[in-house]
Amino acid sequence: MSHLPAPDVTDQQLVAQVLGGNTAAFAQLVRRTEGLVTQLVFKLVRHPADRPDLAQEVYLKVFKNLAGFKFQAKLSTWVGQIAYNTCLHYLEKKQLVLLDPAEPAPDDPAPAGRRAPPQLVAGPAYDPEAALFDQDLAGILGAAIEQLPPLYRTLVALYHQQELSYEEIGQITSLPDGTVKNYLFRARKLLKQRLLATYHRDDL
């Protein structure tokens, strides 16, 4: 019979319970790591129809290889590494690129066509217009991030949304810390350029 693990159970205890045949423990492992796996799959894979199968493949690999996990990294980091490599294999199989060599350099001229988002004025207390403005900016930023190359948008999500360290990101992607920092710098610079190419500086 499977017993539901305590919420504060350690990674080591959780793994031991899974290996002991506790299916509820594996469900908790999935809950602990599904946010990270979802970010990786969604940022690396464009086609929505392929994402559920990839996520399922990730957790099948996790279950199959869990006995060999040596706790040299956090459990979530190890699962993230499996997710990242699974997506890389998918991209290679589909002959899709992780970082497009034709991607314009951050200092390249920006495309024409500038527009301004709606002008909304914030008040001293809660202001529906101010809230709408914040949502508008969040939507603008999110849309711009999605236009970055897969590797860039993945690193941005891991660092800014999952709040992982350079070291943890390096463990997941097998990239040196310096390369992670460099790619994040390029991603932010490209993101800023694209935003300024579309919106006036004062509107952001």
Coordinates of C-alpha atoms in Angstrom, one line a residue:
M1 CA 0.0 0.0 0.0
S2 CA 1.3 3.5 -0.9
H3 CA 1.5 6.0 1.9
L4 CA 1.5 9.7 1.1
P5 CA 4.9 11.2 2.1
A6 CA 5.1 14.1 4.4
P7 CA 5.4 17.5 2.6
D8 CA 8.8 18.2 4.2
V9 CA 10.3 14.8 3.4
T10 CA 13.9 15.1 2.1
D11 CA 15.0 14.2 -1.4
Q12 CA 16.9 11.2 0.0
Q13 CA 13.8 10.0 1.9
L14 CA 11.6 10.6 -1.1
V15 CA 13.8 8.7 -3.5
A16 CA 14.1 5.8 -1.0
Q17 CA 10.3 5.6 -0.8
V18 CA 9.9 5.6 -4.6
L19 CA 12.5 2.8 -4.9
G20 CA 10.6 1.0 -2.2
G21 CA 7.6 0.9 -4.4
N22 CA 5.6 3.8 -3.0
T23 CA 3.7 5.2 -6.0
A24 CA 2.4 8.2 -3.9
A25 CA 6.1 9.2 -3.3
F26 CA 6.7 9.2 -7.1
A27 CA 3.6 11.4 -7.5
Q28 CA 5.1 13.8 -5.0
L29 CA 8.5 13.8 -6.8
V30 CA 6.6 14.8 -10.0
R31 CA 4.8 17.6 -8.1
R32 CA 8.1 18.9 -6.8
T33 CA 9.8 19.1 -10.2
E34 CA 6.9 19.6 -12.7
G35 CA 7.3 23.4 -12.7
L36 CA 11.0 23.1 -13.8
V37 CA 10.2 20.3 -16.3
T38 CA 7.3 22.3 -17.8
Q39 CA 9.5 25.4 -18.2
L40 CA 12.2 23.4 -20.0
V41 CA 9.8 21.6 -22.3
F42 CA 7.8 24.7 -23.1
K43 CA 10.8 26.9 -23.7
L44 CA 12.7 24.4 -25.8
V45 CA 9.8 22.8 -27.8
R46 CA 7.7 25.0 -30.0
H47 CA 5.0 22.4 -31.0
P48 CA 2.3 22.2 -28.3
A49 CA 1.2 18.7 -29.4
D50 CA 4.7 17.2 -28.7
R51 CA 5.1 18.7 -25.2
P52 CA 2.9 16.2 -23.2
D53 CA 4.7 13.2 -24.7
L54 CA 8.1 14.7 -23.9
A55 CA 7.1 15.4 -20.3
Q56 CA 5.9 11.8 -20.0
E57 CA 9.1 10.6 -21.5
V58 CA 11.1 12.7 -19.0
Y59 CA 9.4 11.1 -16.0
L60 CA 9.7 7.6 -17.5
K61 CA 13.5 8.2 -17.7
V62 CA 13.5 9.6 -14.1
F63 CA 11.7 6.5 -12.8
K64 CA 14.0 4.1 -14.8
N65 CA 17.2 5.8 -13.7
L66 CA 16.3 6.8 -10.2
A67 CA 18.2 3.9 -8.6
G68 CA 21.4 5.3 -10.1
F69 CA 20.9 8.9 -8.7
K70 CA 23.9 9.6 -6.4
F71 CA 22.7 12.9 -5.0
Q72 CA 25.7 14.8 -6.5
A73 CA 23.2 17.5 -7.2
K74 CA 19.7 18.4 -6.0
L75 CA 17.0 16.0 -7.1
S76 CA 15.2 18.7 -9.1
T77 CA 18.5 19.6 -10.8
W78 CA 19.0 16.0 -11.9
V79 CA 15.4 15.8 -13.2
G80 CA 15.9 19.1 -15.0
Q81 CA 19.0 17.7 -16.7
I82 CA 17.0 14.7 -17.9
A83 CA 14.3 17.1 -19.2
Y84 CA 16.9 19.3 -21.0
N85 CA 18.7 16.3 -22.6
T86 CA 15.3 14.8 -23.6
C87 CA 14.4 18.0 -25.4
L88 CA 17.8 18.3 -27.0
H89 CA 17.3 14.8 -28.4
Y90 CA 13.9 15.9 -29.7
L91 CA 15.4 19.0 -31.4
E92 CA 18.2 16.9 -33.0
K93 CA 15.7 14.3 -34.2
K94 CA 13.5 17.1 -35.8
Q95 CA 16.6 18.8 -37.1
L96 CA 15.7 21.9 -35.2
V97 CA 18.3 24.3 -33.8
L98 CA 18.9 25.3 -30.2
L99 CA 20.6 28.5 -31.0
D100 CA 20.0 29.8 -34.6
P101 CA 23.4 30.8 -36.1
A102 CA 21.4 33.3 -38.3
E103 CA 20.0 35.1 -35.2
P104 CA 20.9 38.8 -35.5
A105 CA 23.6 39.9 -33.1
P106 CA 22.4 42.1 -30.3
D107 CA 24.1 45.2 -31.9
D108 CA 22.6 44.6 -35.3
P109 CA 20.2 47.4 -36.6
A110 CA 16.7 47.0 -35.3
P111 CA 13.8 46.4 -37.7
A112 CA 11.5 49.2 -38.5
G113 CA 8.0 49.7 -37.1
R114 CA 7.7 51.3 -33.7
R115 CA 4.5 51.5 -31.8
A116 CA 3.5 52.6 -28.3
P117 CA 1.4 50.6 -25.8
P118 CA -1.7 52.3 -24.3
Q119 CA -1.0 55.3 -22.1
L120 CA -2.3 54.6 -18.6
V121 CA -1.8 56.7 -15.5
A122 CA -1.2 55.1 -12.1
G123 CA -2.9 56.5 -9.1
P124 CA -1.7 56.7 -5.5
A125 CA -3.7 53.6 -4.3
Y126 CA -4.9 50.6 -6.2
D127 CA -5.7 51.7 -9.7
P128 CA -7.4 49.4 -12.2
E129 CA -5.6 51.2 -15.0
A130 CA -2.3 50.8 -13.3
A131 CA -2.9 47.1 -12.9
L132 CA -3.8 46.8 -16.5
F133 CA -0.6 48.6 -17.4
D134 CA 1.4 46.2 -15.4
Q135 CA -0.3 43.3 -17.1
D136 CA 0.3 44.9 -20.4
L137 CA 4.0 45.2 -19.7
A138 CA 4.2 41.7 -18.5
G139 CA 2.5 40.5 -21.7
I140 CA 4.8 42.5 -23.8
L141 CA 7.9 41.1 -22.0
G142 CA 6.5 37.6 -22.2
A143 CA 5.8 37.8 -25.9
A144 CA 9.3 39.2 -26.5
I145 CA 11.0 36.4 -24.5
E146 CA 9.1 33.8 -26.6
Q147 CA 10.7 35.2 -29.7
L148 CA 14.2 34.6 -28.4
P149 CA 16.1 31.5 -29.7
P150 CA 15.2 28.4 -27.7
L151 CA 18.4 28.3 -25.6
Y152 CA 18.2 32.0 -24.7
R153 CA 14.5 31.8 -23.6
T154 CA 15.3 28.7 -21.6
L155 CA 18.1 30.3 -19.7
V156 CA 16.0 33.4 -19.0
A157 CA 13.2 31.2 -17.6
L158 CA 15.6 29.1 -15.5
Y159 CA 17.4 32.2 -14.0
H160 CA 14.5 34.7 -13.7
Q161 CA 11.5 32.5 -13.2
Q162 CA 12.8 29.4 -11.6
E163 CA 15.4 31.5 -9.8
L164 CA 18.2 28.9 -10.3
S165 CA 21.8 29.8 -9.7
Y166 CA 24.4 29.9 -12.6
E167 CA 25.8 26.6 -11.1
E168 CA 22.4 24.9 -11.1
I169 CA 21.7 26.0 -14.7
G170 CA 25.2 24.8 -15.7
Q171 CA 24.4 21.4 -14.2
I172 CA 21.1 21.2 -16.1
T173 CA 22.5 22.3 -19.4
S174 CA 26.1 21.0 -19.1
L175 CA 27.3 24.6 -19.9
P176 CA 30.2 26.2 -17.9
D177 CA 29.1 29.0 -15.5
G178 CA 30.9 31.6 -17.7
T179 CA 29.0 30.5 -20.8
V180 CA 25.7 30.6 -18.9
K181 CA 26.4 34.2 -17.8
N182 CA 27.5 35.2 -21.3
Y183 CA 24.4 33.7 -22.9
L184 CA 22.2 35.4 -20.3
F185 CA 23.9 38.7 -21.1
R186 CA 23.3 38.2 -24.8
A187 CA 19.7 37.2 -24.2
R188 CA 19.0 40.3 -22.1
K189 CA 20.7 42.6 -24.7
L190 CA 18.8 41.0 -27.6
L191 CA 15.5 41.3 -25.6
K192 CA 16.1 44.9 -24.8
Q193 CA 17.0 45.7 -28.5
R194 CA 13.8 44.0 -29.7
L195 CA 11.6 45.8 -27.2
L196 CA 13.1 49.1 -28.1
A197 CA 12.7 48.3 -31.8
T198 CA 8.9 48.0 -31.2
Y199 CA 8.1 50.4 -28.4
H200 CA 9.3 53.9 -27.6
R201 CA 11.9 53.9 -24.7
D202 CA 9.6 56.1 -22.5
D203 CA 6.8 53.5 -22.9
L204 CA 8.7 50.7 -21.2

